[in-house]
Coordinates of C-alpha atoms in Angstrom, one line a residue:
M23 CA 76.8 94.9 79.3
G24 CA 75.1 93.1 82.3
I25 CA 75.3 95.9 84.8
M26 CA 74.1 98.5 82.3
T27 CA 71.0 96.3 81.5
L28 CA 70.3 96.0 85.3
L29 CA 70.6 99.8 85.8
Q30 CA 68.3 100.4 82.8
E31 CA 65.7 98.0 84.3
I32 CA 65.9 99.8 87.7
I33 CA 65.2 103.1 85.9
N34 CA 62.2 101.5 84.1
L35 CA 60.9 100.2 87.4
L36 CA 60.8 103.8 88.8
D37 CA 58.5 105.0 85.9
W38 CA 55.4 106.9 87.2
Q39 CA 53.0 104.4 85.5
V40 CA 54.7 101.4 87.1
L41 CA 54.7 103.1 90.6
L42 CA 51.0 104.0 90.2
V43 CA 50.0 100.5 89.2
L44 CA 52.1 99.1 92.1
S45 CA 50.5 101.3 94.7
L46 CA 46.9 100.8 93.4
S47 CA 47.2 97.1 93.0
T48 CA 48.8 96.7 96.5
S49 CA 46.0 98.7 98.0
L50 CA 43.4 96.5 96.2
G51 CA 45.4 93.4 97.3
I52 CA 45.2 94.5 100.9
V53 CA 41.4 94.8 100.6
I54 CA 41.2 91.3 99.0
G55 CA 43.4 89.7 101.6
A56 CA 41.5 91.3 104.5
L57 CA 38.2 89.8 103.4
P58 CA 38.0 86.2 104.7
G59 CA 37.5 83.8 101.9
L60 CA 39.3 85.8 99.3
T61 CA 42.9 84.7 98.9
A62 CA 45.9 86.1 97.1
T63 CA 45.6 83.4 94.4
M64 CA 41.9 84.2 93.9
G65 CA 42.7 87.9 93.5
I66 CA 45.3 87.1 90.9
A67 CA 42.9 84.8 89.1
L68 CA 40.2 87.4 89.1
L69 CA 42.5 90.1 87.6
T70 CA 44.4 88.0 85.1
G71 CA 41.9 88.8 82.4
L72 CA 42.6 92.5 82.9
T73 CA 46.3 91.9 82.1
Y74 CA 45.5 91.0 78.5
K75 CA 44.5 94.6 77.8
I76 CA 47.5 96.4 79.3
P77 CA 51.2 96.3 78.4
T78 CA 53.4 93.6 80.0
Y79 CA 55.6 96.1 81.9
L80 CA 52.4 97.1 83.8
A81 CA 50.7 93.7 84.0
I82 CA 53.4 92.0 85.9
P83 CA 53.7 94.7 88.7
L84 CA 49.8 94.7 88.8
L85 CA 49.8 91.0 89.7
M86 CA 52.8 91.3 92.0
G87 CA 51.1 94.1 93.9
I88 CA 47.9 92.1 94.2
Y89 CA 49.7 89.1 95.6
V90 CA 51.9 91.0 98.1
G91 CA 49.0 93.2 99.3
A92 CA 46.7 90.2 99.8
I93 CA 49.3 88.3 101.8
Y94 CA 49.6 91.3 104.1
G95 CA 45.9 92.0 104.1
G96 CA 45.2 88.5 105.5
S97 CA 46.8 89.5 108.7
I98 CA 44.4 92.4 109.3
S99 CA 41.4 90.2 109.8
A100 CA 43.6 87.6 111.7
V101 CA 44.5 90.3 114.2
L102 CA 41.2 92.1 114.5
I103 CA 38.6 89.3 114.3
N104 CA 40.7 86.1 114.7
I105 CA 39.8 84.9 111.2
P106 CA 42.8 84.8 108.9
G107 CA 42.1 86.3 105.5
T108 CA 44.6 84.1 103.9
G109 CA 46.3 80.8 104.8
A110 CA 49.6 82.6 105.3
A111 CA 48.0 84.6 108.2
A112 CA 46.9 81.5 110.2
A113 CA 49.8 81.8 112.6
T114 CA 49.3 85.5 112.9
A115 CA 45.9 84.9 114.4
L116 CA 47.4 82.9 117.3
D117 CA 49.5 85.8 118.6
G118 CA 47.8 88.9 117.0
F119 CA 44.3 88.3 118.3
P120 CA 45.2 88.0 122.0
L121 CA 47.2 91.2 121.6
A122 CA 44.1 92.9 120.1
Q123 CA 42.0 91.7 123.0
K124 CA 44.5 93.3 125.4
G125 CA 44.1 96.6 123.6
E126 CA 47.3 96.3 121.6
A127 CA 45.7 95.9 118.2
L128 CA 47.7 98.7 116.7
T129 CA 51.0 97.2 117.9
A130 CA 50.0 93.8 116.4
L131 CA 49.1 95.4 113.1
N132 CA 52.3 97.5 113.0
T133 CA 54.3 94.3 113.7
T134 CA 52.6 92.4 110.8
R135 CA 53.1 95.4 108.5
W136 CA 56.9 95.4 109.3
A137 CA 57.2 91.7 109.1
S138 CA 55.4 91.6 105.7
G139 CA 57.6 94.4 104.4
I140 CA 60.8 92.9 105.5
G141 CA 59.8 89.4 104.2
T142 CA 58.9 90.9 100.8
A143 CA 62.2 92.8 100.6
I144 CA 64.2 89.7 101.4
G145 CA 62.1 87.7 98.9
L146 CA 63.0 90.1 96.1

């Protein structure tokens, strides 16, 4: 019974509505994280009121997407302008901004994207 329940939940995760909410909320989270002063926690707090109006199976991916996107988004401003968008990107500014000054900003941003993706996958 346990493996069948797990397989059913994986199928539910691949529903088009869930994937749409995940992609839109992750994009919004990246914007929130890239703006210095707006953190992942603040993004979740601002959108928690919205979750009361939508079904639970969409509300949880919405909040997860905001959080994950904001954590990655914080590294964008850390690399480009040496101001971490979130506290998690403080160390990124130490290595990413000097790379951007040398003309390797795209390399630094690609590295942060891969590191964030791998870290998120391991965290799941």
